[in-house]
PDB file of C-alpha atoms in Angstrom:
ATOM      1  CA  SER U  19       0.000   0.000   0.000  1.00 73.00           C
ATOM      2  CA  TYR U  20       3.031   2.283  -0.138  1.00 83.00           C
ATOM      3  CA  ALA U  21       2.777   5.256  -2.488  1.00 88.00           C
ATOM      4  CA  ARG U  22       4.922   8.348  -2.897  1.00 93.00           C
ATOM      5  CA  THR U  23       3.382  11.439  -1.391  1.00 94.00           C
ATOM      6  CA  ALA U  24       3.854  15.051  -2.497  1.00 94.00           C
ATOM      7  CA  VAL U  25       5.497  17.553  -0.169  1.00 95.00           C
ATOM      8  CA  THR U  26       5.027  21.324  -0.214  1.00 93.00           C
ATOM      9  CA  LEU U  27       8.042  23.312   0.929  1.00 94.00           C
ATOM     10  CA  GLY U  28       7.855  26.887   2.169  1.00 95.00           C
ATOM     11  CA  GLU U  29      10.078  29.791   1.211  1.00 94.00           C
ATOM     12  CA  PRO U  30      13.722  29.313   2.263  1.00 93.00           C
ATOM     13  CA  SER U  31      14.917  30.939   5.455  1.00 91.00           C
ATOM     14  CA  ASN U  32      18.629  30.987   6.249  1.00 90.00           C
ATOM     15  CA  GLY U  33      19.184  28.498   3.417  1.00 91.00           C
ATOM     16  CA  ALA U  34      16.611  25.925   4.560  1.00 94.00           C
ATOM     17  CA  SER U  35      13.029  25.177   3.523  1.00 95.00           C
ATOM     18  CA  THR U  36      10.565  23.261   5.685  1.00 96.00           C
ATOM     19  CA  ASN U  37       7.331  21.526   4.777  1.00 96.00           C
ATOM     20  CA  SER U  38       4.454  23.994   4.912  1.00 96.00           C
ATOM     21  CA  ALA U  39       1.857  21.234   5.294  1.00 96.00           C
ATOM     22  CA  ALA U  40       1.884  17.801   6.885  1.00 97.00           C
ATOM     23  CA  VAL U  41       3.216  14.961   4.717  1.00 96.00           C
ATOM     24  CA  GLU U  42       0.869  12.022   5.223  1.00 95.00           C
ATOM     25  CA  PHE U  43       1.254   8.654   3.529  1.00 94.00           C
ATOM     26  CA  PRO U  44      -1.742   6.368   2.884  1.00 94.00           C
ATOM     27  CA  GLN U  45      -2.733   3.953   5.656  1.00 95.00           C
ATOM     28  CA  ALA U  46      -0.572   0.823   5.490  1.00 95.00           C
ATOM     29  CA  THR U  47      -2.546  -2.217   4.364  1.00 95.00           C
ATOM     30  CA  GLY U  48       0.398  -4.450   5.308  1.00 95.00           C
ATOM     31  CA  ASP U  49       3.513  -4.233   7.428  1.00 96.00           C
ATOM     32  CA  TRP U  50       6.115  -1.893   5.887  1.00 95.00           C
ATOM     33  CA  GLY U  51       8.825  -2.785   8.375  1.00 96.00           C
ATOM     34  CA  THR U  52      11.068  -0.173   9.968  1.00 97.00           C
ATOM     35  CA  ILE U  53      11.337   3.191   8.210  1.00 96.00           C
ATOM     36  CA  THR U  54      14.866   4.566   8.701  1.00 98.00           C
ATOM     37  CA  HIS U  55      15.342   7.003   5.783  1.00 97.00           C
ATOM     38  CA  ILE U  56      13.349   9.304   3.528  1.00 95.00           C
ATOM     39  CA  GLY U  57      13.991  10.567   0.014  1.00 95.00           C
ATOM     40  CA  ILE U  58      12.764  13.370  -2.192  1.00 94.00           C
ATOM     41  CA  LEU U  59      12.297  12.491  -5.855  1.00 94.00           C
ATOM     42  CA  ASP U  60      11.283  14.592  -8.847  1.00 93.00           C
ATOM     43  CA  ALA U  61       8.428  12.345 -10.044  1.00 94.00           C
ATOM     44  CA  SER U  62       5.510  10.395  -8.601  1.00 91.00           C
ATOM     45  CA  SER U  63       6.967   7.201 -10.095  1.00 91.00           C
ATOM     46  CA  SER U  64      10.444   6.410 -11.388  1.00 92.00           C
ATOM     47  CA  GLY U  65      12.253   9.788 -11.618  1.00 93.00           C
ATOM     48  CA  ASN U  66      15.461  10.924  -9.927  1.00 97.00           C
ATOM     49  CA  LEU U  67      16.405  10.829  -6.259  1.00 95.00           C
ATOM     50  CA  LEU U  68      17.243  14.447  -5.384  1.00 92.00           C
ATOM     51  CA  TYR U  69      17.768  14.182  -1.637  1.00 91.00           C
ATOM     52  CA  HIS U  70      17.868  11.467   1.018  1.00 93.00           C
ATOM     53  CA  THR U  71      18.570  11.337   4.712  1.00 93.00           C
ATOM     54  CA  ALA U  72      18.138   9.216   7.797  1.00 96.00           C
ATOM     55  CA  LEU U  73      15.200   9.958  10.077  1.00 95.00           C
ATOM     56  CA  ASP U  74      16.039  11.332  13.534  1.00 94.00           C
ATOM     57  CA  THR U  75      14.142   8.335  14.934  1.00 95.00           C
ATOM     58  CA  SER U  76      13.251   5.173  13.025  1.00 97.00           C
ATOM     59  CA  LYS U  77       9.587   4.172  12.929  1.00 96.00           C
ATOM     60  CA  VAL U  78       7.993   0.728  12.661  1.00 97.00           C
ATOM     61  CA  ILE U  79       4.980   0.838  10.319  1.00 97.00           C
ATOM     62  CA  GLN U  80       2.488  -1.980  10.755  1.00 97.00           C
ATOM     63  CA  THR U  81      -0.873  -2.706   9.132  1.00 97.00           C
ATOM     64  CA  GLY U  82      -3.256   0.190   9.857  1.00 97.00           C
ATOM     65  CA  ASP U  83      -0.510   2.719  10.696  1.00 97.00           C
ATOM     66  CA  ILE U  84      -0.138   6.066   8.933  1.00 96.00           C
ATOM     67  CA  PHE U  85       3.348   7.513   8.493  1.00 96.00           C
ATOM     68  CA  LYS U  86       3.145  11.291   8.888  1.00 96.00           C
ATOM     69  CA  ILE U  87       5.672  14.122   9.012  1.00 96.00           C
ATOM     70  CA  ALA U  88       4.160  17.084  10.841  1.00 96.00           C
ATOM     71  CA  THR U  89       4.248  20.597   9.376  1.00 97.00           C
ATOM     72  CA  GLY U  90       7.702  22.130   9.832  1.00 95.00           C
ATOM     73  CA  ASN U  91       9.409  18.841  10.755  1.00 95.00           C
ATOM     74  CA  LEU U  92      10.971  18.195   7.327  1.00 95.00           C
ATOM     75  CA  SER U  93      13.835  20.568   6.683  1.00 94.00           C
ATOM     76  CA  VAL U  94      15.724  20.653   3.384  1.00 93.00           C
ATOM     77  CA  THR U  95      18.968  22.562   2.908  1.00 91.00           C
ATOM     78  CA  LEU U  96      20.577  22.583  -0.526  1.00 79.00           C
ATOM     79  CA  ALA U  97      24.174  23.666  -0.929  1.00 71.00           C
TER      80      ALA U  97
END
């Protein structure tokens, strides 16, 4: 049941942009295992990996769970 989810980033401040709305993935219809990293790609399928990083805290996603990144908790800094 995994699907890529769009993220909306706000205007940069001091070189960093944060998500201006929550990023919420569809409810898991099966166990996803432990989520340890995230990536930002330039397409909803296939495409190019633009950015990836480890999560501050890994998260186990089981059937019925919803993986969500709250507004302002995803920060992207491009150099």
